[in-house]
Short mmCIF file of C-alpha atoms in Angstrom, two decimals:
data_model
loop_
_atom_site.label_atom_id
_atom_site.label_comp_id
_atom_site.label_asym_id
_atom_site.label_seq_id
_atom_site.Cartn_x
_atom_site.Cartn_y
_atom_site.Cartn_z
CA MET A 239 73.83 60.59 89.44
CA PHE A 240 77.29 59.94 88.04
CA GLY A 241 76.52 62.07 85.01
CA ARG A 242 75.53 65.00 87.21
CA ALA A 243 78.71 64.62 89.27
CA THR A 244 80.80 64.46 86.10
CA GLU A 245 79.16 67.62 84.77
CA GLN A 246 79.68 69.51 88.04
CA THR A 247 83.30 68.39 88.23
CA ARG A 248 83.86 69.48 84.64
CA ASP A 249 82.36 72.90 85.36
CA PHE A 250 84.44 73.23 88.52
CA ALA A 251 87.63 72.33 86.66
CA GLU A 252 86.77 74.74 83.86
CA HIS A 253 86.22 77.64 86.24
CA ASN A 254 89.38 76.80 88.18
CA GLY A 255 91.25 76.75 84.91
CA LYS A 256 89.96 80.22 84.11
CA ILE A 257 91.08 81.49 87.51
CA GLY A 258 94.47 79.86 87.04
CA GLN A 259 94.79 81.51 83.64
CA GLU A 260 94.04 84.89 85.23
CA PHE A 261 97.05 84.35 87.50
CA VAL A 262 99.21 83.36 84.53
CA ASP A 263 98.11 86.36 82.49
CA GLY A 264 98.47 88.60 85.52
CA ALA A 265 102.02 87.45 86.15
CA GLY A 266 102.87 88.62 82.65
CA SER A 267 101.20 92.01 82.98
CA ILE A 268 102.58 92.68 86.46
CA GLY A 269 106.01 91.44 85.44
CA GLY A 270 106.07 93.68 82.38
CA ALA A 271 105.06 96.76 84.37
CA ARG A 272 107.54 95.93 87.13
CA THR A 273 110.38 95.46 84.64
CA GLY A 274 109.70 98.88 83.15
CA LEU A 275 109.81 100.47 86.61
CA LEU A 276 113.02 98.70 87.62
CA ASN A 277 114.73 99.54 84.34
CA LYS A 278 113.92 103.23 84.77
CA ALA A 279 115.18 103.17 88.35
CA ASP A 280 118.45 101.56 87.19
CA GLU A 281 118.82 104.26 84.54
CA ILE A 282 118.36 107.02 87.13
CA ASP A 283 120.77 105.33 89.54
CA ARG A 284 123.57 105.57 86.98
CA GLY A 285 123.61 109.38 87.25
CA ASP A 286 123.65 111.95 90.05
CA LEU A 287 120.23 110.84 91.29
CA TYR A 288 118.92 107.61 92.77
CA VAL A 289 115.57 106.02 93.52
CA SER A 290 114.82 105.12 97.13
CA ASP A 291 113.02 102.02 98.38
CA GLY A 292 109.87 104.17 98.53
CA TRP A 293 110.25 105.09 94.84
CA VAL A 294 111.24 108.67 95.62
CA VAL A 295 113.88 110.23 93.36
CA LEU A 296 116.67 111.77 95.45
CA ILE A 297 120.03 113.47 94.98
CA LYS A 298 123.06 111.32 95.69
CA ALA A 299 125.24 112.36 98.62
CA ALA A 300 128.30 114.12 97.18
CA PRO A 301 130.06 117.50 97.26
CA MET A 302 128.24 119.92 94.97
CA SER A 303 127.40 123.56 94.43
CA GLU A 304 124.09 125.30 95.00
CA GLU A 305 123.72 125.67 91.24
CA LYS A 306 124.14 121.95 90.69
CA VAL A 307 121.50 121.16 93.31
CA ALA A 308 119.09 123.50 91.52
CA ALA A 309 119.77 121.78 88.20
CA LEU A 310 119.27 118.35 89.76
CA MET A 311 115.98 119.44 91.33
CA ALA A 312 114.72 120.34 87.86
CA LEU A 313 115.80 116.89 86.66
CA ILE A 314 114.08 115.27 89.65
CA GLU A 315 110.79 116.85 88.63
CA ALA A 316 110.93 115.11 85.25
CA GLU A 317 112.26 111.79 86.51
CA GLN A 318 109.82 111.55 89.43
CA ALA A 319 106.93 112.07 87.02
CA VAL A 320 108.10 109.09 84.96
CA ILE A 321 108.68 106.93 88.05
CA ASN A 322 105.21 107.80 89.33
CA GLU A 323 103.60 106.83 86.03
CA LEU A 324 105.43 103.49 85.98
CA LEU A 325 104.66 102.86 89.66
CA LEU A 326 100.96 103.46 89.05
CA ALA A 327 101.11 101.05 86.11
CA VAL A 328 102.39 98.33 88.45
CA GLY A 329 99.58 99.09 90.88
CA ALA A 330 96.97 99.05 88.12
CA ALA A 331 98.23 95.69 86.84
CA ASP A 332 98.08 94.25 90.34
CA ASP A 333 94.54 95.57 90.87
CA ALA A 334 93.44 94.17 87.49
CA VAL A 335 94.65 90.68 88.42
CA ALA A 336 92.86 90.84 91.77
CA ASP A 337 89.63 91.98 90.11
CA ALA A 338 89.84 89.27 87.44
CA VAL A 339 90.43 86.53 90.01
CA MET A 340 87.50 87.72 92.13
CA ALA A 341 85.27 87.85 89.04
CA GLY A 342 86.26 84.30 88.11
CA ALA A 343 85.57 83.11 91.63
CA ALA A 344 82.16 84.79 91.55
CA GLU A 345 81.23 82.64 88.54
CA LEU A 346 81.78 79.63 90.80
CA GLY A 347 79.34 81.10 93.30
CA PHE A 348 82.00 82.53 95.61
CA VAL A 349 80.75 85.48 97.65
CA ALA A 350 83.42 87.39 99.52
CA PRO A 351 82.62 87.92 103.21
CA SER A 352 81.81 91.46 104.23
CA THR A 353 84.82 93.53 105.23
CA ASP A 354 82.69 95.61 107.58
CA GLY A 355 82.66 95.12 111.32
CA LEU A 356 84.54 92.56 113.38
CA GLY A 357 84.51 89.89 110.69
CA GLY A 358 86.60 91.98 108.37
CA LEU A 359 89.22 92.36 111.07
CA MET A 360 89.33 88.71 112.12
CA ILE A 361 89.61 87.07 108.70
CA ALA A 362 93.05 87.68 107.24
CA GLY A 363 93.29 88.77 103.63
CA LEU A 364 89.79 90.21 103.19
CA GLN A 365 90.93 93.80 103.12
CA ARG A 366 93.06 94.99 100.24
CA PRO A 367 96.48 95.87 101.65
CA ASP A 368 97.35 99.48 102.36
CA ASP A 369 99.96 101.25 100.29
CA GLU A 370 103.49 100.47 101.47
CA VAL A 371 104.96 103.45 99.63
CA PRO A 372 103.57 106.91 98.81
CA ASN A 373 100.74 106.68 96.28
CA PRO A 374 101.39 109.34 93.61
CA SER A 375 97.81 109.18 92.32
CA ASN A 376 96.62 111.52 95.08
CA HIS A 377 97.68 114.73 96.82
CA ILE A 378 98.72 112.99 100.02
CA GLY A 379 101.06 110.65 98.16
CA LEU A 380 102.75 113.55 96.37
CA PHE A 381 103.07 115.32 99.71
CA GLN A 382 104.67 112.26 101.28
CA GLN A 383 107.21 112.13 98.47
CA ALA A 384 108.02 115.79 99.10
CA VAL A 385 108.41 115.13 102.84
CA MET A 386 110.80 112.24 102.24
CA ARG A 387 112.85 114.27 99.78
CA GLY A 388 112.94 117.28 102.08
CA GLU A 389 114.11 115.21 105.04
CA GLU A 390 116.85 113.57 102.99
CA MET A 391 118.08 116.90 101.63
CA ALA A 392 118.02 118.50 105.09
CA THR A 393 120.35 115.83 106.49
CA THR A 394 122.81 115.44 103.58
CA VAL A 395 125.88 117.70 103.56
CA ARG A 396 126.79 119.22 100.19
CA GLU A 397 129.49 121.68 101.31
CA VAL A 398 131.69 122.31 104.38
CA LYS A 399 133.33 125.56 105.49
CA GLU A 400 135.90 125.57 108.32
CA GLU A 401 137.48 128.64 109.89
CA ILE A 402 139.13 129.94 113.04
CA VAL A 403 137.47 133.07 114.46
CA ASN A 404 138.12 135.47 117.36
CA HIS A 405 141.90 135.11 117.33
CA ARG A 406 143.65 136.01 120.57
CA GLY A 407 147.34 135.30 120.10
CA ASP A 408 147.73 131.57 119.71
CA TYR A 409 144.13 131.04 120.72
CA GLY A 410 141.19 130.94 118.33
CA GLU A 411 137.70 129.49 118.14
CA PRO A 412 137.09 126.78 115.54
CA ARG A 413 133.83 127.13 113.62
CA LYS A 414 132.50 124.62 111.12
CA THR A 415 129.54 125.25 108.83
CA LEU A 416 127.76 122.31 107.21
CA ILE A 417 125.63 123.35 104.24
CA MET A 418 122.92 120.85 103.34
CA GLN A 419 121.43 119.98 99.97
CA ASP A 420 118.33 122.05 100.73
CA GLY A 421 120.39 125.13 101.65
CA SER A 422 119.89 124.80 105.40
CA LYS A 423 123.00 125.06 107.60
CA GLN A 424 124.38 123.60 110.81
CA VAL A 425 127.02 125.85 112.42
CA LEU A 426 129.25 124.10 114.97
CA TRP A 427 131.22 126.48 117.18
CA GLU A 428 133.64 125.80 120.04
CA PHE A 429 134.63 128.72 122.24
CA GLY A 430 135.79 129.64 125.72
CA PRO A 431 139.18 129.33 127.46
CA PRO A 432 141.02 125.99 127.54
CA GLY A 433 139.56 123.73 130.20
CA HIS A 434 136.21 125.53 130.09
CA ARG A 435 135.17 124.99 126.51
CA HIS A 436 131.62 125.72 125.44
CA MET A 437 130.15 124.10 122.34
CA THR A 438 127.15 125.25 120.37
CA THR A 439 125.39 124.01 117.25
CA THR A 440 122.90 126.31 115.55
CA HIS A 441 120.61 125.03 112.83
CA TYR A 442 119.39 127.55 110.23
CA ASP A 443 116.75 127.04 107.56
CA PRO A 444 117.48 127.91 103.89
CA ASP A 445 116.43 131.53 104.60
CA ASP A 446 118.96 131.76 107.48
CA LYS A 447 116.25 131.74 110.13
CA MET A 448 117.17 129.89 113.31
CA ILE A 449 115.52 126.48 113.75
CA THR A 450 117.33 125.26 116.86
CA THR A 451 120.30 126.17 119.02
CA THR A 452 122.06 123.50 121.09
CA ASP A 453 124.61 124.38 123.79
CA SER A 454 126.66 122.10 126.01
CA TRP A 455 129.32 122.93 128.58
CA ILE A 456 130.68 122.00 132.01
CA ASP A 457 130.15 124.71 134.61
CA MET A 458 132.56 125.76 137.35
CA TRP A 459 131.03 123.25 139.77
CA GLY A 460 131.61 120.33 137.42
CA ASN A 461 127.98 119.97 136.29
CA LYS A 462 127.39 118.99 132.67
CA ARG A 463 124.80 121.11 130.88
CA LEU A 464 122.85 120.59 127.66
CA ASP A 465 120.32 123.16 126.44
CA ILE A 466 118.27 122.97 123.23
CA GLU A 467 116.02 125.83 122.13
CA TRP A 468 113.60 125.87 119.18
CA ALA A 469 112.46 128.87 117.19
CA ASP A 470 108.97 128.66 118.70
CA GLY A 471 110.36 129.01 122.25
CA THR A 472 110.35 125.36 123.29
CA MET A 473 113.27 124.47 125.57
CA LEU A 474 114.88 121.16 126.51
CA ASN A 475 117.30 121.48 129.43
CA GLY A 476 119.54 118.69 130.67
CA SER A 477 122.03 118.47 133.51
CA GLU A 478 124.30 115.90 135.12
CA THR A 479 125.91 116.41 138.52
CA PRO A 480 129.47 115.24 139.26
CA ASP A 481 128.02 112.24 141.13
CA GLY A 482 126.00 111.15 138.07
CA VAL A 483 122.46 112.43 138.74
CA ILE A 484 120.89 113.18 135.36
CA LYS A 485 117.80 115.25 134.64
CA MET A 486 116.18 116.41 131.40
CA ALA A 487 112.98 118.43 131.08
CA PHE A 488 110.90 120.23 128.45
CA THR A 489 109.44 123.70 128.84
CA LEU A 490 106.82 124.51 126.20
CA PRO A 491 106.01 127.99 124.88
CA ASP A 492 102.77 128.05 126.89
CA GLY A 493 104.66 127.37 130.13
CA ARG A 494 103.93 123.68 130.48
CA TYR A 495 106.80 121.73 132.03
CA GLY A 496 107.59 118.04 131.83
CA VAL A 497 110.47 115.94 133.11
CA LEU A 498 111.71 112.90 131.22
CA PRO A 499 111.20 109.86 133.47
CA PRO A 500 114.43 108.57 135.05
CA ASP A 501 114.07 105.19 133.32
CA ASN A 502 113.95 106.75 129.86
CA PRO A 503 116.73 104.99 127.93
CA LEU A 504 117.98 108.38 126.76
CA LEU A 505 119.12 108.94 130.36
CA THR A 506 119.99 105.44 131.54
CA GLY A 507 122.49 104.47 128.86
CA ALA A 508 120.33 101.82 127.18
CA VAL A 509 120.22 103.82 123.95
CA PRO A 510 122.24 102.35 121.06
CA THR A 511 125.63 103.96 120.53
CA THR A 512 124.37 105.30 117.21
CA VAL A 513 122.68 108.15 119.09
CA GLY A 514 126.18 109.54 119.38
CA GLY A 515 128.68 110.17 116.65
CA ALA A 516 128.90 111.92 113.33
CA MET A 517 125.16 111.70 112.57
CA THR A 518 124.24 113.89 115.55
CA GLY A 519 127.40 115.56 116.83
CA LEU A 520 126.71 114.06 120.26
CA SER A 521 129.04 111.95 122.34
CA ALA A 522 128.14 108.26 122.43
CA HIS A 523 126.94 108.01 126.02
CA VAL A 524 126.20 104.35 126.50
CA GLY A 525 128.06 103.15 129.56
CA ARG A 526 127.66 102.21 133.17
CA GLY A 527 124.61 104.14 134.27
CA GLY A 528 124.59 106.29 131.16
CA SER A 529 125.57 109.92 130.84
CA LEU A 530 124.08 113.19 129.63
CA PRO A 531 124.52 113.41 125.85
CA MET A 532 126.91 116.27 125.13
CA LEU A 533 128.12 118.01 121.99
CA ASP A 534 131.37 116.40 120.92
CA VAL A 535 133.78 118.17 118.57
CA ASP A 536 135.58 114.91 117.85
CA ALA A 537 132.34 113.31 116.64
CA THR A 538 132.09 115.76 113.77
CA LYS A 539 135.75 116.13 112.78
CA ASN A 540 135.34 113.83 109.82
CA VAL A 541 131.91 115.06 108.73
CA GLY A 542 132.42 116.33 105.20
CA ALA A 543 130.53 116.96 102.00
CA GLY A 544 128.44 113.93 101.11
CA ALA A 545 128.06 112.84 104.73
CA LYS A 546 124.82 112.54 106.70
CA PHE A 547 124.23 114.93 109.59
CA GLY A 548 120.98 115.54 111.41
CA GLY A 549 122.27 117.53 114.32
CA PRO A 550 121.97 117.11 118.08
CA ALA A 551 118.44 118.48 118.46
CA LEU A 552 117.03 116.08 115.90
CA GLY A 553 119.03 113.19 117.37
CA VAL A 554 117.83 113.74 120.93
CA LEU A 555 114.20 114.28 119.91
CA THR A 556 114.03 111.26 117.62
CA THR A 557 115.38 109.07 120.40
CA ALA A 558 113.31 110.59 123.21
CA TYR A 559 110.08 110.30 121.24
CA SER A 560 110.78 106.77 120.05
CA MET A 561 111.56 105.68 123.60
CA ALA A 562 108.33 107.20 124.90
CA SER A 563 106.15 105.64 122.23
CA ALA A 564 107.73 102.16 122.09
CA GLU A 565 105.73 99.35 123.65
CA THR A 566 108.61 97.38 125.17
CA PRO A 567 112.13 98.19 126.42
CA TYR A 568 113.53 96.32 123.41
CA ASP A 569 111.42 98.37 121.01
CA ALA A 570 112.59 101.50 122.80
CA CYS A 571 116.21 100.53 122.42
CA VAL A 572 116.09 99.78 118.71
CA SER A 573 113.51 102.25 117.44
CA GLY A 574 115.32 105.53 117.92
CA PHE A 575 117.67 105.42 114.97
CA ALA A 576 116.60 102.34 113.03
CA GLY A 577 116.99 103.11 109.37
CA GLY A 578 118.10 106.72 109.84
CA PHE A 579 116.07 109.62 111.18
CA GLN A 580 112.80 109.32 109.23
CA ILE A 581 111.61 111.90 111.69
CA VAL A 582 108.56 113.16 109.79
CA GLY A 583 107.38 109.63 109.13
CA GLU A 584 108.05 108.55 112.71
CA ILE A 585 106.47 111.47 114.52
CA GLY A 586 104.20 112.75 111.77
CA GLY A 587 102.35 109.53 111.14
CA GLY A 588 104.37 107.14 108.97
CA ALA A 589 104.48 106.63 105.22
CA ALA A 590 100.71 106.22 105.04
CA GLY A 591 99.88 109.13 107.30
CA ALA A 592 102.56 111.81 107.25
CA GLY A 593 100.19 114.24 105.59
CA ALA A 594 97.62 113.86 108.34
CA GLY A 595 100.11 113.70 111.22
CA SER A 596 99.96 116.52 113.71
CA LEU A 597 103.59 117.40 113.02
CA VAL A 598 102.76 118.58 109.50
CA PRO A 599 99.77 120.88 108.83
CA PHE A 600 97.23 118.88 106.84
CA GLY A 601 96.33 121.89 104.73
CA GLN A 602 99.81 121.89 103.23
CA ALA A 603 99.37 118.29 102.17
CA VAL A 604 96.73 119.25 99.63
CA ALA A 605 98.38 122.42 98.31
CA VAL A 606 98.99 120.93 94.89
CA PRO A 607 100.78 123.86 93.20
CA ALA A 608 103.22 124.16 96.11
CA LEU A 609 103.78 120.43 96.43
CA ALA A 610 103.75 119.15 92.89
CA VAL A 611 105.82 116.25 91.61
CA GLY A 612 109.52 116.56 92.43
CA THR A 613 109.33 119.22 95.14
CA ALA A 614 110.80 119.00 98.65
CA TYR A 615 109.15 119.86 101.97
CA LEU A 616 111.96 121.96 103.46
CA ALA A 617 113.47 121.49 106.91
CA GLY A 618 112.32 124.82 108.29
CA ASP A 619 108.71 123.98 107.51
CA TRP A 620 108.54 121.12 110.01
CA MET A 621 111.54 121.34 112.35
CA ASN A 622 110.52 124.66 113.90
CA THR A 623 107.77 123.09 116.00
CA LEU A 624 109.33 119.67 116.44
CA GLY A 625 110.31 120.38 120.05
CA THR A 626 106.72 121.20 120.97
CA LYS A 627 105.41 118.06 119.28
CA VAL A 628 107.78 115.79 121.19
CA GLY A 629 107.66 117.81 124.40
CA GLU A 630 103.90 117.40 124.62
CA THR A 631 104.51 113.68 125.12
CA PHE A 632 106.16 114.48 128.45
CA CYS A 633 104.16 117.58 129.43
CA LYS A 634 100.69 116.11 129.90
#
């Protein structure tokens, strides 16, 4: 009896030792692959490019010419290919360790429970974890990298032009043009007589086609007005009476109409102050009872080359959608601008699903020649219908 127990214990210890050695060997292989990836990222970071937390190679925010952006995009293509290869090596090393450990456990008689059905959901750790960053081994992962790069380029200013137009004696209309890394533009224009100023921000894609136009003004009766129009005909109209009654509503191209609920934090003032300011060109409207977000010339005075700017339309939509989809008031308050816009990921389906999200046509996610390594999914390709996507949340 004791001999049999000794033999079984010896076999158990031997198999456990093999499994332990797999972890030791795996630490070396994973560590080596990870070191190679980190070293390459550090090398890239020392130049005009940098590597994001999602392992996407991006252009650093700085003043630069169109020609320099084009040269850096060519460099991105080469560097992203190397990063992708090293990233896949880390994933392969991790998978190899997991497979080796499972094989060693199988020699001990271990049979992994089925991952199908309810059991697979209830027992933690049975399913292999989903990708936390875009997986460059497939078309969707390459598409996600392009989406992230396109969003970053569409909200990073590379050049600023300021001018005074329509001179009438001592009076003129200031106009500021923000040119983004991707070639899209945001034109901020203040006009009208003193005391009755009208502000507008028009967003153009790299081909100078209008994406959105945002207008805000105070009418002769003292009502505040905010209108946003998208290229596809979607409208968002907001108003605030002198006694503080606020209303915002979407009108979709097909005629559907939906009013934002009065408790939406976008209207009540519970939105973080970051909804206003240089990132959006909107006044920070958190206060007693809230206020209609309005275009604010002071908010963009210091926006220069190298700054981040998403524009008022993107700011309002990101916040409105996040508020509508959040599960709790706290989630609603913090979700709108946490970590920047990330609008395609937020509304289009997240890092693991942007390609299949209804914001972005799925067919484009598998167009390999058009979305190869190092490309960018440009602003005009997804912002044109953004108003409809968000408006449908309120127009059911």
